[in-house]
């Protein structure tokens, strides 16, 4: 299950000596082998995700400043710690502003969080939130304070965002619609490996009465359980977690066989856990699956990572007659072996694909030269140039006179030439953005 469920169950299973292998819990806290001695996972931890996130934001988008809003608990704070550690390695110049929000997400705490963001003037936000209510409150307040949905501020999220936005329908033009337009999400990808298409096709074959009957007998019944809906069950596979859970199941079986074979067909929790975390790397659905024995987590470099861009899809609500909006994820970039590959341009909150600014442009007052002053300056310049050249001519004409010889003609020529050079600088000072491009002004300088 997700980290909030996995952490307490892993504490109990660890105390009892039972290994727990997850395909979705990503909290870096679970890497602590003192607290969670028997925990492992086939999905990278948030600390592993951080490398891909930082390289995307700094190398792809060129950000120098990043605001991070995180829930103030071990999950959120460990996530931000991972981002800071990754930034020290990949982007030491990146300035990360951490803004915490309490897990209860009261109205007052949400307002204070968003006010801090507004005061910072940072325009690119990475959010690590934990539940639907928190996402909704934060984004609604962000619109109210004009730090979301305005085309200037851009928000991207950790993978916990998917549980909030998947299936969400909002009224067109509502605060939530404006806030979520052009958002994105980072996550480890379980749907892009070379073997995923084959896996997905095989999973569809489970959509039959015999397998449904078997599942109904084996799995506890919940009204919301998707396997009781014959039309949608794994047809197609919609969640990245599906691949990671499948890999967790396969790895458990392989590790159990290996451990049993090495221990005279007996199997203890310690033997199984050691076998899982040290099992040789093998090609799987999401890439080469390999766990780090020191943490039990998947080696980050063995996985794919993706950036999803949420795009709008409008539909008419037949009951109310209102236009409703859903948000469809589109994978724009993939990360593997230390490199990001762009599949399609990311559409930001402005509706454009241009790289956004991380802080607003400074307000500047343009003070241009008055046209009349410009004309007077050029007239005086012409007079001064004529005089300088005239004096140089006078020196040449009278170069044999005793007074000119005593004043050294070469020195007098040098004075006239220096005056001409100095006066010519007035010409370049006539250029500004009223009559020249930025490039032209740079050349004049």
Short mmCIF file of C-alpha atoms in Angstrom, two decimals:
data_model
loop_
_atom_site.label_atom_id
_atom_site.label_comp_id
_atom_site.label_asym_id
_atom_site.label_seq_id
_atom_site.Cartn_x
_atom_site.Cartn_y
_atom_site.Cartn_z
CA UNK A 1 0.00 0.00 0.00
CA UNK A 2 0.96 3.68 0.08
CA UNK A 3 3.48 4.91 2.63
CA UNK A 4 0.95 6.02 5.25
CA UNK A 5 -0.41 2.46 5.41
CA UNK A 6 2.85 0.65 4.77
CA UNK A 7 4.88 2.28 7.56
CA UNK A 8 2.80 1.01 10.52
CA UNK A 9 2.20 -2.43 9.00
CA UNK A 10 5.92 -2.78 8.25
CA UNK A 11 6.73 -1.96 11.88
CA UNK A 12 4.52 -4.83 13.02
CA UNK A 13 5.68 -7.30 10.35
CA UNK A 14 9.32 -6.43 11.08
CA UNK A 15 8.87 -7.13 14.79
CA UNK A 16 7.29 -10.49 13.93
CA UNK A 17 10.12 -11.32 11.51
CA UNK A 18 7.95 -11.29 8.37
CA UNK A 19 9.27 -9.58 5.22
CA UNK A 20 7.04 -6.98 3.58
CA UNK A 21 7.54 -6.17 -0.11
CA UNK A 22 5.72 -3.12 -1.54
CA UNK A 23 5.09 -1.88 -5.04
CA UNK A 24 3.84 1.60 -4.19
CA UNK A 25 5.24 2.93 -0.89
CA UNK A 26 7.92 5.49 -1.76
CA UNK A 27 8.63 7.33 1.53
CA UNK A 28 12.37 7.62 2.17
CA UNK A 29 11.67 6.95 5.87
CA UNK A 30 11.15 3.29 4.99
CA UNK A 31 14.86 3.02 4.10
CA UNK A 32 15.61 3.07 7.85
CA UNK A 33 16.61 -0.53 8.57
CA UNK A 34 16.50 0.04 12.35
CA UNK A 35 12.79 0.88 12.27
CA UNK A 36 11.82 -1.25 9.27
CA UNK A 37 14.23 -4.22 9.25
CA UNK A 38 12.15 -6.43 6.97
CA UNK A 39 10.82 -3.88 4.46
CA UNK A 40 11.68 -3.92 0.77
CA UNK A 41 10.12 -2.47 -2.38
CA UNK A 42 10.23 -2.82 -6.14
CA UNK A 43 9.66 0.90 -6.63
CA UNK A 44 12.42 3.48 -5.94
CA UNK A 45 12.17 5.61 -2.82
CA UNK A 46 11.50 9.33 -2.92
CA UNK A 47 15.21 9.89 -2.30
CA UNK A 48 15.87 8.04 -5.56
CA UNK A 49 13.20 10.04 -7.39
CA UNK A 50 14.86 13.28 -6.30
CA UNK A 51 17.76 12.96 -8.75
CA UNK A 52 15.45 12.83 -11.75
CA UNK A 53 13.29 15.70 -10.42
CA UNK A 54 16.22 18.05 -9.79
CA UNK A 55 17.86 17.37 -13.15
CA UNK A 56 14.56 18.02 -14.95
CA UNK A 57 13.84 21.28 -13.16
CA UNK A 58 17.37 22.68 -13.49
CA UNK A 59 18.75 21.20 -16.70
CA UNK A 60 15.53 21.02 -18.72
CA UNK A 61 13.72 24.09 -17.38
CA UNK A 62 16.74 26.07 -16.20
CA UNK A 63 15.26 26.94 -12.79
CA UNK A 64 17.41 28.74 -10.23
CA UNK A 65 14.70 29.05 -7.57
CA UNK A 66 12.15 26.48 -6.44
CA UNK A 67 9.45 26.70 -3.78
CA UNK A 68 8.61 23.36 -2.18
CA UNK A 69 5.38 23.01 -0.20
CA UNK A 70 5.36 19.80 1.83
CA UNK A 71 3.27 18.20 4.50
CA UNK A 72 5.08 18.57 7.81
CA UNK A 73 5.61 14.90 8.62
CA UNK A 74 8.33 12.33 8.05
CA UNK A 75 7.11 11.61 4.51
CA UNK A 76 7.14 15.25 3.38
CA UNK A 77 10.29 16.31 5.21
CA UNK A 78 12.26 13.29 4.00
CA UNK A 79 11.13 14.04 0.47
CA UNK A 80 12.47 17.59 0.70
CA UNK A 81 15.68 16.33 2.30
CA UNK A 82 16.14 14.08 -0.73
CA UNK A 83 15.62 17.03 -3.07
CA UNK A 84 18.23 19.08 -1.20
CA UNK A 85 20.73 16.22 -1.29
CA UNK A 86 20.17 15.76 -5.02
CA UNK A 87 20.52 19.52 -5.58
CA UNK A 88 23.91 19.55 -3.84
CA UNK A 89 25.12 17.02 -6.41
CA UNK A 90 23.36 18.07 -9.62
CA UNK A 91 22.49 21.75 -9.13
CA UNK A 92 24.31 23.43 -6.22
CA UNK A 93 23.14 26.84 -7.48
CA UNK A 94 19.45 25.91 -7.03
CA UNK A 95 17.77 27.86 -4.22
CA UNK A 96 15.10 25.68 -2.57
CA UNK A 97 12.56 27.44 -0.35
CA UNK A 98 10.78 24.93 1.91
CA UNK A 99 7.29 25.83 3.11
CA UNK A 100 5.59 23.32 5.39
CA UNK A 101 1.90 22.70 5.99
CA UNK A 102 0.51 20.77 8.93
CA UNK A 103 -1.04 17.39 8.16
CA UNK A 104 -4.40 18.51 9.62
CA UNK A 105 -4.45 21.23 6.89
CA UNK A 106 -6.71 23.63 8.80
CA UNK A 107 -7.94 26.68 6.93
CA UNK A 108 -5.58 28.91 8.89
CA UNK A 109 -2.50 26.76 8.23
CA UNK A 110 -3.31 26.62 4.52
CA UNK A 111 -3.69 30.41 4.36
CA UNK A 112 -0.37 30.91 6.14
CA UNK A 113 1.38 28.48 3.79
CA UNK A 114 0.08 30.18 0.66
CA UNK A 115 0.80 33.65 2.08
CA UNK A 116 4.43 32.62 2.64
CA UNK A 117 4.60 31.46 -0.97
CA UNK A 118 3.08 34.71 -2.21
CA UNK A 119 5.51 36.82 -0.17
CA UNK A 120 8.48 34.88 -1.55
CA UNK A 121 7.54 35.80 -5.16
CA UNK A 122 8.69 32.34 -6.30
CA UNK A 123 6.65 31.28 -9.31
CA UNK A 124 7.53 27.59 -9.68
CA UNK A 125 6.16 25.29 -6.99
CA UNK A 126 6.74 21.62 -6.24
CA UNK A 127 4.12 20.26 -3.83
CA UNK A 128 4.33 17.15 -1.65
CA UNK A 129 0.84 16.72 -0.17
CA UNK A 130 -0.93 13.67 1.21
CA UNK A 131 -4.68 13.51 0.60
CA UNK A 132 -7.52 14.84 -1.53
CA UNK A 133 -8.67 17.35 1.07
CA UNK A 134 -5.22 18.89 1.42
CA UNK A 135 -4.74 19.15 -2.34
CA UNK A 136 -8.14 20.77 -2.77
CA UNK A 137 -7.66 23.30 0.06
CA UNK A 138 -4.16 24.29 -1.00
CA UNK A 139 -5.01 24.78 -4.68
CA UNK A 140 -8.25 26.65 -3.97
CA UNK A 141 -6.48 29.04 -1.60
CA UNK A 142 -3.62 29.43 -4.09
CA UNK A 143 -6.08 30.69 -6.70
CA UNK A 144 -7.66 33.06 -4.19
CA UNK A 145 -4.25 34.56 -3.36
CA UNK A 146 -3.27 34.69 -7.05
CA UNK A 147 -0.39 32.24 -6.91
CA UNK A 148 -2.07 29.63 -9.13
CA UNK A 149 -4.27 29.69 -12.20
CA UNK A 150 -2.88 33.03 -13.39
CA UNK A 151 -0.56 31.85 -16.17
CA UNK A 152 2.54 32.96 -14.23
CA UNK A 153 2.76 30.44 -11.40
CA UNK A 154 3.34 26.79 -12.26
CA UNK A 155 2.73 23.82 -9.97
CA UNK A 156 4.10 20.29 -10.19
CA UNK A 157 3.47 17.51 -7.68
CA UNK A 158 4.79 14.33 -6.15
CA UNK A 159 3.06 11.06 -7.09
CA UNK A 160 0.51 11.38 -4.28
CA UNK A 161 -1.21 13.91 -6.56
CA UNK A 162 -2.56 11.12 -8.79
CA UNK A 163 -5.07 9.90 -6.19
CA UNK A 164 -6.56 13.41 -6.11
CA UNK A 165 -6.74 14.32 -9.78
CA UNK A 166 -7.53 10.96 -11.38
CA UNK A 167 -11.27 10.89 -12.06
CA UNK A 168 -11.77 14.44 -10.73
CA UNK A 169 -14.46 16.51 -12.49
CA UNK A 170 -14.65 20.26 -11.91
CA UNK A 171 -16.82 22.97 -13.37
CA UNK A 172 -15.21 24.95 -16.16
CA UNK A 173 -13.96 28.32 -14.91
CA UNK A 174 -14.07 27.27 -11.24
CA UNK A 175 -11.08 27.98 -8.96
CA UNK A 176 -10.00 24.34 -9.06
CA UNK A 177 -10.19 24.28 -12.85
CA UNK A 178 -7.95 27.32 -13.10
CA UNK A 179 -5.56 25.98 -10.44
CA UNK A 180 -5.08 22.55 -12.02
CA UNK A 181 -4.66 23.75 -15.59
CA UNK A 182 -1.14 23.04 -16.82
CA UNK A 183 -0.03 21.15 -13.72
CA UNK A 184 2.38 18.21 -13.77
CA UNK A 185 3.49 15.24 -11.71
CA UNK A 186 6.74 13.33 -11.24
CA UNK A 187 6.69 9.60 -10.57
CA UNK A 188 8.53 6.37 -11.19
CA UNK A 189 7.01 4.92 -14.35
CA UNK A 190 5.67 1.41 -14.54
CA UNK A 191 4.09 1.70 -17.97
CA UNK A 192 6.94 2.43 -20.38
CA UNK A 193 9.34 -0.51 -20.16
CA UNK A 194 9.96 -2.58 -23.27
CA UNK A 195 7.86 -5.42 -21.85
CA UNK A 196 4.89 -3.42 -20.61
CA UNK A 197 2.76 -3.88 -23.76
CA UNK A 198 3.10 -7.64 -23.52
CA UNK A 199 2.33 -7.52 -19.79
CA UNK A 200 -0.76 -5.38 -20.39
CA UNK A 201 -2.04 -7.77 -23.07
CA UNK A 202 -1.58 -10.73 -20.76
CA UNK A 203 -3.38 -8.97 -17.91
CA UNK A 204 -6.43 -8.42 -20.11
CA UNK A 205 -6.78 -12.18 -20.41
CA UNK A 206 -7.68 -12.29 -16.69
CA UNK A 207 -10.92 -10.51 -17.59
CA UNK A 208 -13.04 -13.69 -17.74
CA UNK A 209 -15.65 -15.41 -15.53
CA UNK A 210 -13.33 -18.18 -14.30
CA UNK A 211 -10.65 -15.78 -13.01
CA UNK A 212 -13.29 -13.48 -11.53
CA UNK A 213 -14.69 -16.42 -9.61
CA UNK A 214 -11.22 -17.29 -8.32
CA UNK A 215 -10.55 -13.69 -7.25
CA UNK A 216 -13.89 -13.48 -5.49
CA UNK A 217 -12.93 -16.51 -3.38
CA UNK A 218 -9.36 -15.36 -2.63
CA UNK A 219 -9.62 -11.60 -2.12
CA UNK A 220 -11.74 -9.90 0.59
CA UNK A 221 -14.81 -8.25 -0.85
CA UNK A 222 -14.99 -4.44 -1.02
CA UNK A 223 -17.75 -2.61 -2.83
CA UNK A 224 -15.20 -0.39 -4.59
CA UNK A 225 -12.97 -3.31 -5.64
CA UNK A 226 -12.26 -2.91 -9.40
CA UNK A 227 -12.04 -6.66 -10.10
CA UNK A 228 -15.81 -6.98 -9.66
CA UNK A 229 -16.31 -4.68 -12.64
CA UNK A 230 -15.85 -6.94 -15.66
CA UNK A 231 -15.68 -4.02 -18.08
CA UNK A 232 -12.76 -2.17 -16.51
CA UNK A 233 -10.66 -4.82 -14.76
CA UNK A 234 -7.09 -4.45 -16.13
CA UNK A 235 -8.56 -3.42 -19.46
CA UNK A 236 -6.35 -1.56 -19.95
CA UNK A 237 -3.83 -1.35 -17.10
CA UNK A 238 -4.25 2.23 -15.87
CA UNK A 239 -1.94 2.56 -12.85
CA UNK A 240 1.86 2.48 -12.86
CA UNK A 241 1.70 0.74 -9.49
CA UNK A 242 0.22 -2.35 -11.18
CA UNK A 243 3.58 -3.17 -12.77
CA UNK A 244 5.50 -2.64 -9.53
CA UNK A 245 3.08 -4.83 -7.57
CA UNK A 246 3.37 -7.55 -10.21
CA UNK A 247 7.16 -7.37 -9.93
CA UNK A 248 6.89 -7.59 -6.13
CA UNK A 249 4.87 -10.77 -6.50
CA UNK A 250 7.31 -12.32 -8.98
CA UNK A 251 10.35 -11.34 -6.92
CA UNK A 252 8.79 -12.84 -3.79
CA UNK A 253 8.26 -16.15 -5.60
CA UNK A 254 11.74 -16.24 -7.12
CA UNK A 255 13.39 -15.27 -3.83
CA UNK A 256 11.37 -17.88 -1.91
CA UNK A 257 12.41 -20.63 -4.32
CA UNK A 258 16.05 -19.53 -4.10
CA UNK A 259 16.02 -19.32 -0.28
CA UNK A 260 14.24 -22.65 0.12
CA UNK A 261 16.67 -24.34 -2.23
CA UNK A 262 19.62 -23.04 -0.24
CA UNK A 263 18.16 -24.07 3.13
CA UNK A 264 16.99 -27.66 2.64
CA UNK A 265 13.48 -26.60 1.65
CA UNK A 266 12.91 -24.62 4.83
CA UNK A 267 12.09 -20.94 4.75
CA UNK A 268 12.40 -18.34 7.48
CA UNK A 269 11.58 -14.64 7.33
CA UNK A 270 15.24 -13.70 7.57
CA UNK A 271 16.20 -16.05 4.74
CA UNK A 272 13.39 -14.80 2.51
CA UNK A 273 14.23 -11.14 3.13
CA UNK A 274 17.92 -11.66 2.45
CA UNK A 275 17.08 -13.58 -0.72
CA UNK A 276 14.76 -10.79 -1.94
CA UNK A 277 17.23 -7.96 -1.37
CA UNK A 278 20.24 -9.82 -2.80
CA UNK A 279 18.46 -11.53 -5.70
CA UNK A 280 20.45 -11.02 -8.94
CA UNK A 281 19.16 -8.22 -11.18
CA UNK A 282 16.84 -9.41 -13.94
CA UNK A 283 14.95 -7.81 -16.83
CA UNK A 284 11.37 -7.09 -15.86
CA UNK A 285 8.41 -4.97 -16.94
CA UNK A 286 9.82 -1.67 -15.70
CA UNK A 287 13.45 -2.25 -16.58
CA UNK A 288 16.21 -4.20 -14.87
CA UNK A 289 14.90 -4.95 -11.38
CA UNK A 290 17.55 -4.72 -8.68
CA UNK A 291 17.24 -3.96 -4.95
CA UNK A 292 19.79 -2.26 -2.73
CA UNK A 293 20.53 -4.69 0.16
CA UNK A 294 21.42 -1.81 2.51
CA UNK A 295 17.96 -0.20 2.25
CA UNK A 296 15.70 -2.81 0.66
CA UNK A 297 14.65 -0.21 -1.94
CA UNK A 298 14.95 -0.54 -5.67
CA UNK A 299 18.17 0.86 -7.12
CA UNK A 300 17.04 4.22 -8.61
CA UNK A 301 19.06 3.86 -11.81
CA UNK A 302 17.24 0.61 -12.67
CA UNK A 303 13.85 2.33 -13.09
CA UNK A 304 12.18 4.72 -15.50
CA UNK A 305 10.77 8.07 -14.34
CA UNK A 306 8.20 10.21 -16.05
CA UNK A 307 6.71 13.68 -16.07
CA UNK A 308 2.96 13.76 -16.62
CA UNK A 309 1.29 16.92 -17.89
CA UNK A 310 -2.42 17.23 -17.03
CA UNK A 311 -4.44 18.43 -20.02
CA UNK A 312 -8.07 19.50 -20.04
CA UNK A 313 -10.94 17.52 -21.52
CA UNK A 314 -14.38 19.16 -21.52
CA UNK A 315 -17.67 17.33 -21.27
CA UNK A 316 -21.29 18.40 -20.81
CA UNK A 317 -23.01 17.33 -17.63
CA UNK A 318 -26.45 16.16 -18.88
CA UNK A 319 -27.99 16.60 -15.44
CA UNK A 320 -26.98 20.22 -14.81
CA UNK A 321 -26.17 21.38 -18.33
CA UNK A 322 -22.83 22.74 -17.12
CA UNK A 323 -19.51 22.22 -18.88
CA UNK A 324 -17.29 20.02 -16.74
CA UNK A 325 -13.56 19.45 -17.07
CA UNK A 326 -11.49 16.33 -16.49
CA UNK A 327 -7.70 16.27 -16.52
CA UNK A 328 -5.99 13.67 -18.66
CA UNK A 329 -2.33 12.82 -17.95
CA UNK A 330 0.03 12.94 -20.90
CA UNK A 331 3.60 11.71 -20.46
CA UNK A 332 5.86 14.47 -21.78
CA UNK A 333 9.32 13.29 -20.68
CA UNK A 334 11.03 10.05 -19.66
CA UNK A 335 14.16 9.65 -17.55
CA UNK A 336 16.46 6.63 -17.68
CA UNK A 337 20.19 6.07 -17.32
CA UNK A 338 20.69 9.66 -16.16
CA UNK A 339 19.09 11.33 -19.20
CA UNK A 340 15.73 12.99 -19.83
CA UNK A 341 14.07 12.33 -23.18
CA UNK A 342 11.29 14.65 -24.35
CA UNK A 343 8.29 12.92 -25.93
CA UNK A 344 6.09 15.99 -26.34
CA UNK A 345 6.32 19.61 -25.11
CA UNK A 346 4.96 20.36 -21.63
CA UNK A 347 2.03 22.80 -21.64
CA UNK A 348 2.32 25.15 -18.66
CA UNK A 349 -0.43 27.10 -16.86
CA UNK A 350 -0.15 29.89 -19.41
CA UNK A 351 -1.31 27.47 -22.11
CA UNK A 352 2.09 27.77 -23.79
CA UNK A 353 5.15 25.54 -23.97
CA UNK A 354 7.63 28.35 -23.35
CA UNK A 355 9.89 27.80 -20.35
CA UNK A 356 8.36 29.71 -17.41
CA UNK A 357 10.16 32.15 -15.12
CA UNK A 358 10.93 31.14 -11.56
CA UNK A 359 10.58 34.73 -10.27
CA UNK A 360 8.74 37.70 -11.84
CA UNK A 361 10.55 40.27 -13.91
CA UNK A 362 11.46 43.33 -11.81
CA UNK A 363 9.27 46.38 -12.24
CA UNK A 364 11.33 49.02 -14.02
CA UNK A 365 10.51 52.58 -15.04
CA UNK A 366 11.77 53.42 -18.51
CA UNK A 367 13.19 56.93 -18.75
CA UNK A 368 13.90 57.64 -22.41
CA UNK A 369 15.68 60.66 -23.87
CA UNK A 370 13.32 63.36 -25.05
CA UNK A 371 13.39 63.87 -28.83
CA UNK A 372 14.08 67.60 -28.44
CA UNK A 373 17.04 66.91 -26.13
CA UNK A 374 18.30 64.33 -28.58
CA UNK A 375 18.27 66.90 -31.45
CA UNK A 376 20.01 69.59 -29.37
CA UNK A 377 22.68 67.06 -28.30
CA UNK A 378 23.40 66.04 -31.90
CA UNK A 379 23.63 69.67 -33.04
CA UNK A 380 26.11 70.51 -30.27
CA UNK A 381 28.00 67.32 -31.11
CA UNK A 382 28.33 68.41 -34.74
CA UNK A 383 29.58 71.85 -33.69
CA UNK A 384 32.13 70.33 -31.30
CA UNK A 385 33.38 67.89 -33.95
CA UNK A 386 33.78 70.70 -36.49
CA UNK A 387 35.69 72.77 -33.96
CA UNK A 388 38.00 69.86 -33.05
CA UNK A 389 38.80 69.15 -36.67
CA UNK A 390 39.10 72.88 -37.38
CA UNK A 391 41.66 73.32 -34.60
CA UNK A 392 43.60 70.35 -35.97
CA UNK A 393 43.63 72.03 -39.37
CA UNK A 394 44.77 75.32 -37.84
CA UNK A 395 47.66 73.53 -36.11
CA UNK A 396 48.74 71.99 -39.42
CA UNK A 397 48.53 75.33 -41.24
CA UNK A 398 50.59 77.11 -38.58
CA UNK A 399 52.91 74.24 -37.68
CA UNK A 400 56.01 76.31 -38.61
CA UNK A 401 55.13 79.25 -36.35
CA UNK A 402 57.23 79.72 -33.21
CA UNK A 403 54.21 79.53 -30.85
CA UNK A 404 52.87 76.26 -32.35
CA UNK A 405 56.31 74.69 -32.35
CA UNK A 406 56.71 75.59 -28.69
CA UNK A 407 53.36 73.91 -27.91
CA UNK A 408 54.45 70.72 -29.72
CA UNK A 409 52.16 70.08 -32.76
CA UNK A 410 52.00 66.30 -32.07
CA UNK A 411 50.61 67.01 -28.58
CA UNK A 412 48.04 69.44 -30.05
CA UNK A 413 46.98 66.83 -32.64
CA UNK A 414 46.59 64.29 -29.82
CA UNK A 415 44.29 66.64 -27.90
CA UNK A 416 42.09 67.19 -30.99
CA UNK A 417 41.96 63.44 -31.74
CA UNK A 418 41.03 62.66 -28.11
CA UNK A 419 38.21 65.19 -28.27
CA UNK A 420 36.84 63.53 -31.43
CA UNK A 421 36.90 60.06 -29.76
CA UNK A 422 35.20 61.42 -26.65
CA UNK A 423 32.53 63.23 -28.66
CA UNK A 424 31.75 60.10 -30.74
CA UNK A 425 30.64 58.32 -27.56
CA UNK A 426 27.66 60.69 -27.54
CA UNK A 427 26.47 58.99 -30.75
CA UNK A 428 26.22 55.54 -29.12
CA UNK A 429 24.36 57.09 -26.17
CA UNK A 430 21.48 58.00 -28.49
CA UNK A 431 20.42 54.35 -28.77
CA UNK A 432 17.78 52.84 -26.46
CA UNK A 433 14.84 50.47 -26.85
CA UNK A 434 12.81 53.29 -28.43
CA UNK A 435 14.89 53.21 -31.60
CA UNK A 436 16.88 49.95 -31.44
CA UNK A 437 16.56 46.31 -30.46
CA UNK A 438 18.11 44.85 -27.28
CA UNK A 439 20.86 43.38 -29.45
CA UNK A 440 21.44 46.78 -31.08
CA UNK A 441 21.66 48.47 -27.69
CA UNK A 442 24.19 45.85 -26.56
CA UNK A 443 26.35 46.56 -29.59
CA UNK A 444 26.16 50.32 -28.93
CA UNK A 445 27.32 49.75 -25.35
#
